[in-house]
Amino acid sequence: MINGTIFKQTLRSNVKLWLMFTIVLSILQVVMIAVFDASTLENVGGLVEGTPLAGLLAQTTLLSMLASTFYSIHGVIFPIIFIIMTANSLIASQVDRGSMAYLLSTPTKRSTIIMTQAIYLIMALIVMFLIETVAGIVSIQVFQSDTDIVVSDFVMLNLGLLLLMFAISGISFFFSSYCNLTKNSLAFGAGIPIAFFLFHLLSTVDQSLDVLNYFTINALFDTTAILEGENYWWKLSVLLGIGIVLYIASLEVFKRKDLPL
Amino acid sequence: MTVISLENVTKDYGHGRGIFDVSFNVKKGTVYGFLGPNGAGKTTAIRHVMGFSKSQRGIVTVDGLDSWTNASTIQESLGYLPGEVALPENLTGEQFIQMMMDLRKVNDDTRCKKLIEFFELEASGKIKRMSLGMKRKLAIVTAFMHDPDVLVLDEPTSGLDPIMQQRFIDFVKEEKKRGKTILLSSHIFTEVDATCDEISIIKDGHLISSFNKQELLKITEKVFNLTIQNETHFKQLVQKIETNEAIHLLFKNEQTKELQIGCYPSDLSKFIKILADFPVSSFNEIPFSLEKHFMKFYDRRVGGELAWQ
């Protein structure tokens, strides 16, 4: 099912990129927690009272600040870029360049190759967010020890983000398995996640753009619901479902397609 | 026993590209040459043998197994040398060899070492920095490290220097002696000529000619060059040849008293009997070459030369 030799080789050629993104993501998280100061935000809040920005700064807890910054912009776009680059290099670029021929000229099943590569991508995301979460919890203890923070909510934010990334990685991985050319794999595998990200970002800018939220799976990672204790489980389950379906589809499509090797 | 078999295989990529109704069999222990110009469909046919592509019509089998549904099983006893070298660039040659050994579950590296030595492969450096020829050698070593029974070679000598080309041809001959079944695609006549028993010509996706080389030799006209010692005999001989239907005068030079004569193998003894009465100072056969015979198939436009402009 999973081939250790291929996994080792995949790890060797992709681990540098993963490490870079994990470090950047964790540093961003730590810095944002470290610089948070509730009283400054209150002052700024006073300045923007009555303007559209007021809504953005209305809640001034650490987690709500992170929800509207890290968990909707930085923490989303960085992993998306990582996913786009990695997913393409795992399958489509190897088919496009022809180096996949070497794997397939050994007694290795196509399904084994796909599953091994998929496991790498999923594991990379899980470990990335594990490190980021631990870094976050540690920096909360260090920099915000006097602030009242619900750690379980913080963990849920990260779990939600991980599930969103799992679904998005499914999209990129699917197109990497489906397309024979890197350019096509990137057009869809990068285009769709970035479009989703932008739709979600725009929908938060103004109420008139709220409709865009219906065209993006990023809306299923509902930070407000998580922080205010509303029911968010079904949304996260949908993200999990999307991811699982897309990974299975990737496997089936790769098993059946013609390879120009 | 048939090892590789294609039966009425069709794969249409559109725009006239692909292969159409291609059938051939490669018997155990023989070398099958697959000749054709660039873009004729050689690689497409090989893709089907390897199980990379599924045919729209027809069946491809290797050792009796369907090459699409049993692709991974077939690879256990098959060595494949791709036409284009595309190796994972971030590895060193040695790491790549080790990876392929692991994937093939080959534990004994004696054959691998022998191959490295025979092809003078320098595997320690990064693949990214290797020359095309060195990458090619690396591909050769990894294709045959598990001592496969069936070899599928797609334009194997391109990118190799002449010495290595010869060495590769020797290697193929040696493997054939050991009973290996070989499918070799090429557009280089000399390598096909040197190694193959059966030859097929493919053009625009259609097999246009299949033949056995030994049989072809029997039915092809032989060409001889000879020089006669003096002018009187020269003229007499020319006259005799011109009146004889079995022997064809292809060329004569009265100054040097040279003749070029064509003659089918069945009439050869008649020709020699005639010659016996003449003072011949030199006599040699121009070796048969496939190139001459098949150049006509090579031209994309049937029936004629096309001027450059």
Tab-separated table of C-alpha atoms in Angstrom, chain B residues 18-233:
chain	number	residue	atom	x	y	z
B	18	GLY	CA	-0.822	7.384	-32.630
B	19	ILE	CA	-0.729	3.769	-33.767
B	20	PHE	CA	-3.306	2.055	-35.908
B	21	ASP	CA	-4.037	-1.657	-36.017
B	22	VAL	CA	-0.488	-2.629	-35.094
B	23	SER	CA	0.200	-6.338	-34.631
B	24	PHE	CA	3.442	-8.155	-34.024
B	25	ASN	CA	4.911	-10.882	-31.865
B	26	VAL	CA	8.306	-11.137	-30.276
B	27	LYS	CA	9.354	-14.733	-29.720
B	28	LYS	CA	11.421	-15.881	-26.803
B	29	GLY	CA	15.153	-15.489	-27.285
B	30	THR	CA	14.916	-13.204	-30.299
B	31	VAL	CA	15.698	-9.561	-30.892
B	32	TYR	CA	12.870	-7.656	-32.503
B	33	GLY	CA	13.761	-4.408	-34.206
B	34	PHE	CA	11.252	-1.656	-34.457
B	35	LEU	CA	12.362	0.844	-37.063
B	36	GLY	CA	10.795	4.106	-38.041
B	37	PRO	CA	11.336	7.813	-38.411
B	38	ASN	CA	10.736	10.256	-35.575
B	39	GLY	CA	7.102	10.489	-34.544
B	40	ALA	CA	6.106	7.283	-36.332
B	41	GLY	CA	4.648	5.654	-33.222
B	42	LYS	CA	7.528	3.577	-31.852
B	43	THR	CA	7.314	5.072	-28.370
B	44	THR	CA	3.517	4.846	-28.374
B	45	ALA	CA	3.722	1.109	-29.022
B	46	ILE	CA	6.282	0.736	-26.240
B	47	ARG	CA	4.047	2.698	-23.822
B	48	HIS	CA	1.442	0.019	-24.354
B	49	VAL	CA	3.901	-2.788	-23.732
B	50	MET	CA	4.913	-1.083	-20.488
B	51	GLY	CA	1.307	-0.593	-19.384
B	52	PHE	CA	1.585	3.198	-19.273
B	53	SER	CA	-1.203	3.567	-21.819
B	54	LYS	CA	-4.405	1.680	-22.404
B	55	SER	CA	-5.170	0.773	-25.997
B	56	GLN	CA	-8.462	1.837	-27.512
B	57	ARG	CA	-8.682	-1.418	-29.426
B	58	GLY	CA	-6.614	-4.572	-29.378
B	59	ILE	CA	-4.666	-6.481	-26.766
B	60	VAL	CA	-1.092	-6.143	-25.585
B	61	THR	CA	0.401	-9.002	-23.586
B	62	VAL	CA	3.777	-9.726	-22.053
B	63	ASP	CA	4.374	-13.345	-21.004
B	64	GLY	CA	0.688	-13.938	-21.605
B	65	LEU	CA	-0.354	-11.258	-19.104
B	66	ASP	CA	-2.355	-8.222	-20.155
B	67	SER	CA	0.105	-5.361	-19.964
B	68	TRP	CA	-2.470	-2.830	-18.728
B	69	THR	CA	-4.050	-4.801	-15.895
B	70	ASN	CA	-0.873	-6.609	-14.802
B	71	ALA	CA	1.620	-3.800	-15.343
B	72	SER	CA	3.356	-4.132	-11.985
B	73	THR	CA	3.679	-7.935	-12.198
B	74	ILE	CA	5.201	-7.711	-15.665
B	75	GLN	CA	7.860	-5.291	-14.450
B	76	GLU	CA	9.360	-7.955	-12.206
B	77	SER	CA	11.057	-9.626	-15.150
B	78	LEU	CA	11.237	-6.686	-17.538
B	79	GLY	CA	13.957	-4.108	-18.054
B	80	TYR	CA	12.962	-0.822	-19.622
B	81	LEU	CA	15.252	1.790	-21.072
B	82	PRO	CA	13.225	4.920	-21.885
B	83	GLY	CA	13.908	6.966	-24.978
B	84	GLU	CA	14.183	10.160	-23.012
B	85	VAL	CA	16.327	10.255	-19.929
B	86	ALA	CA	14.437	11.978	-17.129
B	87	LEU	CA	15.949	10.976	-13.815
B	88	PRO	CA	15.139	12.420	-10.400
B	89	GLU	CA	17.689	15.218	-10.424
B	90	ASN	CA	18.167	15.834	-6.736
B	91	LEU	CA	19.773	12.421	-6.146
B	92	THR	CA	23.314	11.285	-6.742
B	93	GLY	CA	23.839	8.428	-9.166
B	94	GLU	CA	24.603	6.046	-6.313
B	95	GLN	CA	21.495	7.040	-4.374
B	96	PHE	CA	19.410	6.479	-7.492
B	97	ILE	CA	20.920	3.041	-8.065
B	98	GLN	CA	20.257	2.143	-4.425
B	99	MET	CA	16.667	3.386	-4.715
B	100	MET	CA	16.052	1.303	-7.835
B	101	MET	CA	17.585	-1.744	-6.165
B	102	ASP	CA	15.239	-1.278	-3.209
B	103	LEU	CA	12.209	-0.803	-5.439
B	104	ARG	CA	13.112	-3.926	-7.403
B	105	LYS	CA	13.943	-5.796	-4.201
B	106	VAL	CA	17.376	-6.670	-5.585
B	107	ASN	CA	19.750	-7.483	-2.740
B	108	ASP	CA	22.742	-8.756	-4.667
B	109	ASP	CA	24.700	-5.933	-6.281
B	110	THR	CA	27.286	-8.028	-8.167
B	111	ARG	CA	25.490	-7.668	-11.498
B	112	CYS	CA	25.004	-3.992	-10.874
B	113	LYS	CA	28.721	-3.533	-10.212
B	114	LYS	CA	29.547	-5.469	-13.364
B	115	LEU	CA	27.269	-3.228	-15.408
B	116	ILE	CA	28.785	-0.080	-13.884
B	117	GLU	CA	32.230	-1.308	-14.781
B	118	PHE	CA	31.268	-2.465	-18.268
B	119	PHE	CA	29.647	0.852	-19.218
B	120	GLU	CA	32.243	2.918	-17.346
B	121	LEU	CA	29.594	4.682	-15.297
B	122	GLU	CA	30.743	7.356	-12.878
B	123	ALA	CA	27.835	7.338	-10.428
B	124	SER	CA	29.079	9.290	-7.440
B	125	GLY	CA	28.041	12.788	-8.543
B	126	LYS	CA	24.661	14.500	-8.531
B	127	ILE	CA	22.489	13.460	-11.440
B	128	LYS	CA	21.787	17.142	-12.155
B	129	ARG	CA	25.458	17.665	-12.997
B	130	MET	CA	25.834	14.595	-15.201
B	131	SER	CA	26.279	14.770	-18.964
B	132	LEU	CA	23.575	13.323	-21.173
B	133	GLY	CA	25.735	10.291	-21.948
B	134	MET	CA	26.387	9.623	-18.265
B	135	LYS	CA	22.656	9.847	-17.463
B	136	ARG	CA	22.056	7.413	-20.293
B	137	LYS	CA	24.562	4.963	-18.815
B	138	LEU	CA	22.910	5.319	-15.424
B	139	ALA	CA	19.566	4.516	-17.031
B	140	ILE	CA	21.124	1.453	-18.700
B	141	VAL	CA	22.547	0.157	-15.424
B	142	THR	CA	19.248	0.576	-13.570
B	143	ALA	CA	17.281	-1.009	-16.413
B	144	PHE	CA	19.281	-4.245	-16.315
B	145	MET	CA	20.385	-4.508	-12.673
B	146	HIS	CA	17.751	-7.168	-11.911
B	147	ASP	CA	18.789	-9.337	-14.873
B	148	PRO	CA	15.367	-9.215	-16.557
B	149	ASP	CA	14.201	-11.823	-19.073
B	150	VAL	CA	12.569	-9.261	-21.325
B	151	LEU	CA	14.314	-6.060	-22.409
B	152	VAL	CA	12.417	-3.123	-23.866
B	153	LEU	CA	14.824	-0.603	-25.322
B	154	ASP	CA	13.627	2.688	-26.758
B	155	GLU	CA	16.364	4.187	-28.929
B	156	PRO	CA	18.997	2.825	-26.570
B	157	THR	CA	22.187	4.201	-28.065
B	158	SER	CA	21.188	7.821	-28.566
B	159	GLY	CA	23.446	10.053	-26.517
B	160	LEU	CA	26.221	7.457	-26.225
B	161	ASP	CA	29.632	7.940	-27.808
B	162	PRO	CA	30.626	5.517	-30.623
B	163	ILE	CA	32.660	3.291	-28.317
B	164	MET	CA	29.787	2.986	-25.869
B	165	GLN	CA	27.334	2.427	-28.727
B	166	GLN	CA	29.430	-0.533	-29.852
B	167	ARG	CA	29.686	-1.765	-26.288
B	168	PHE	CA	25.931	-1.541	-25.929
B	169	ILE	CA	25.410	-3.509	-29.125
B	170	ASP	CA	27.803	-6.155	-27.782
B	171	PHE	CA	25.823	-6.193	-24.555
B	172	VAL	CA	22.548	-6.739	-26.427
B	173	LYS	CA	24.101	-9.579	-28.448
B	174	GLU	CA	25.392	-11.169	-25.246
B	175	GLU	CA	21.954	-10.905	-23.602
B	176	LYS	CA	20.411	-12.490	-26.674
B	177	LYS	CA	22.833	-15.406	-26.370
B	178	ARG	CA	21.672	-15.809	-22.781
B	179	GLY	CA	18.146	-16.331	-24.089
B	180	LYS	CA	16.710	-12.883	-23.349
B	181	THR	CA	13.830	-11.529	-25.387
B	182	ILE	CA	14.501	-8.048	-26.666
B	183	LEU	CA	12.308	-5.383	-28.229
B	184	LEU	CA	14.458	-2.622	-29.620
B	185	SER	CA	13.153	0.551	-31.168
B	186	SER	CA	15.496	2.676	-33.179
B	187	HIS	CA	15.912	4.859	-36.164
B	188	ILE	CA	19.575	3.954	-36.522
B	189	PHE	CA	20.020	1.208	-39.120
B	190	THR	CA	23.413	0.056	-37.954
B	191	GLU	CA	22.259	-0.946	-34.476
B	192	VAL	CA	19.171	-2.698	-35.791
B	193	ASP	CA	21.248	-4.334	-38.497
B	194	ALA	CA	23.797	-5.563	-35.975
B	195	THR	CA	21.398	-7.054	-33.459
B	196	CYS	CA	17.937	-7.863	-34.779
B	197	ASP	CA	16.450	-11.083	-36.152
B	198	GLU	CA	13.002	-9.793	-36.973
B	199	ILE	CA	12.418	-6.259	-38.108
B	200	SER	CA	9.299	-4.162	-38.509
B	201	ILE	CA	9.059	-0.782	-40.103
B	202	ILE	CA	6.502	1.600	-38.668
B	203	LYS	CA	5.487	4.790	-40.358
B	204	ASP	CA	2.703	7.226	-39.468
B	205	GLY	CA	1.388	4.717	-36.941
B	206	HIS	CA	1.064	1.821	-39.391
B	207	LEU	CA	3.315	-1.214	-39.642
B	208	ILE	CA	4.294	-1.063	-43.278
B	209	SER	CA	6.738	-3.952	-43.472
B	210	SER	CA	7.773	-6.886	-41.298
B	211	PHE	CA	10.436	-9.366	-42.238
B	212	ASN	CA	13.078	-11.754	-41.068
B	213	LYS	CA	16.576	-10.540	-41.716
B	214	GLN	CA	18.002	-13.927	-42.768
B	215	GLU	CA	15.188	-14.436	-45.222
B	216	LEU	CA	15.622	-10.970	-46.593
B	217	LEU	CA	19.291	-11.645	-47.195
B	218	LYS	CA	18.371	-14.687	-49.294
B	219	ILE	CA	16.164	-12.721	-51.636
B	220	THR	CA	18.179	-9.556	-52.027
B	221	GLU	CA	20.501	-8.872	-54.921
B	222	LYS	CA	24.184	-9.070	-54.016
B	223	VAL	CA	26.526	-6.458	-55.352
B	224	PHE	CA	30.184	-7.156	-56.259
B	225	ASN	CA	33.086	-4.988	-57.263
B	226	LEU	CA	35.732	-6.497	-59.518
B	227	THR	CA	38.766	-5.404	-61.491
B	228	ILE	CA	39.994	-7.142	-64.657
B	229	GLN	CA	43.695	-7.317	-65.533
B	230	ASN	CA	43.604	-6.209	-69.181
B	231	GLU	CA	41.411	-4.341	-71.629
B	232	THR	CA	40.623	-7.158	-74.042
B	233	HIS	CA	39.308	-9.375	-71.307
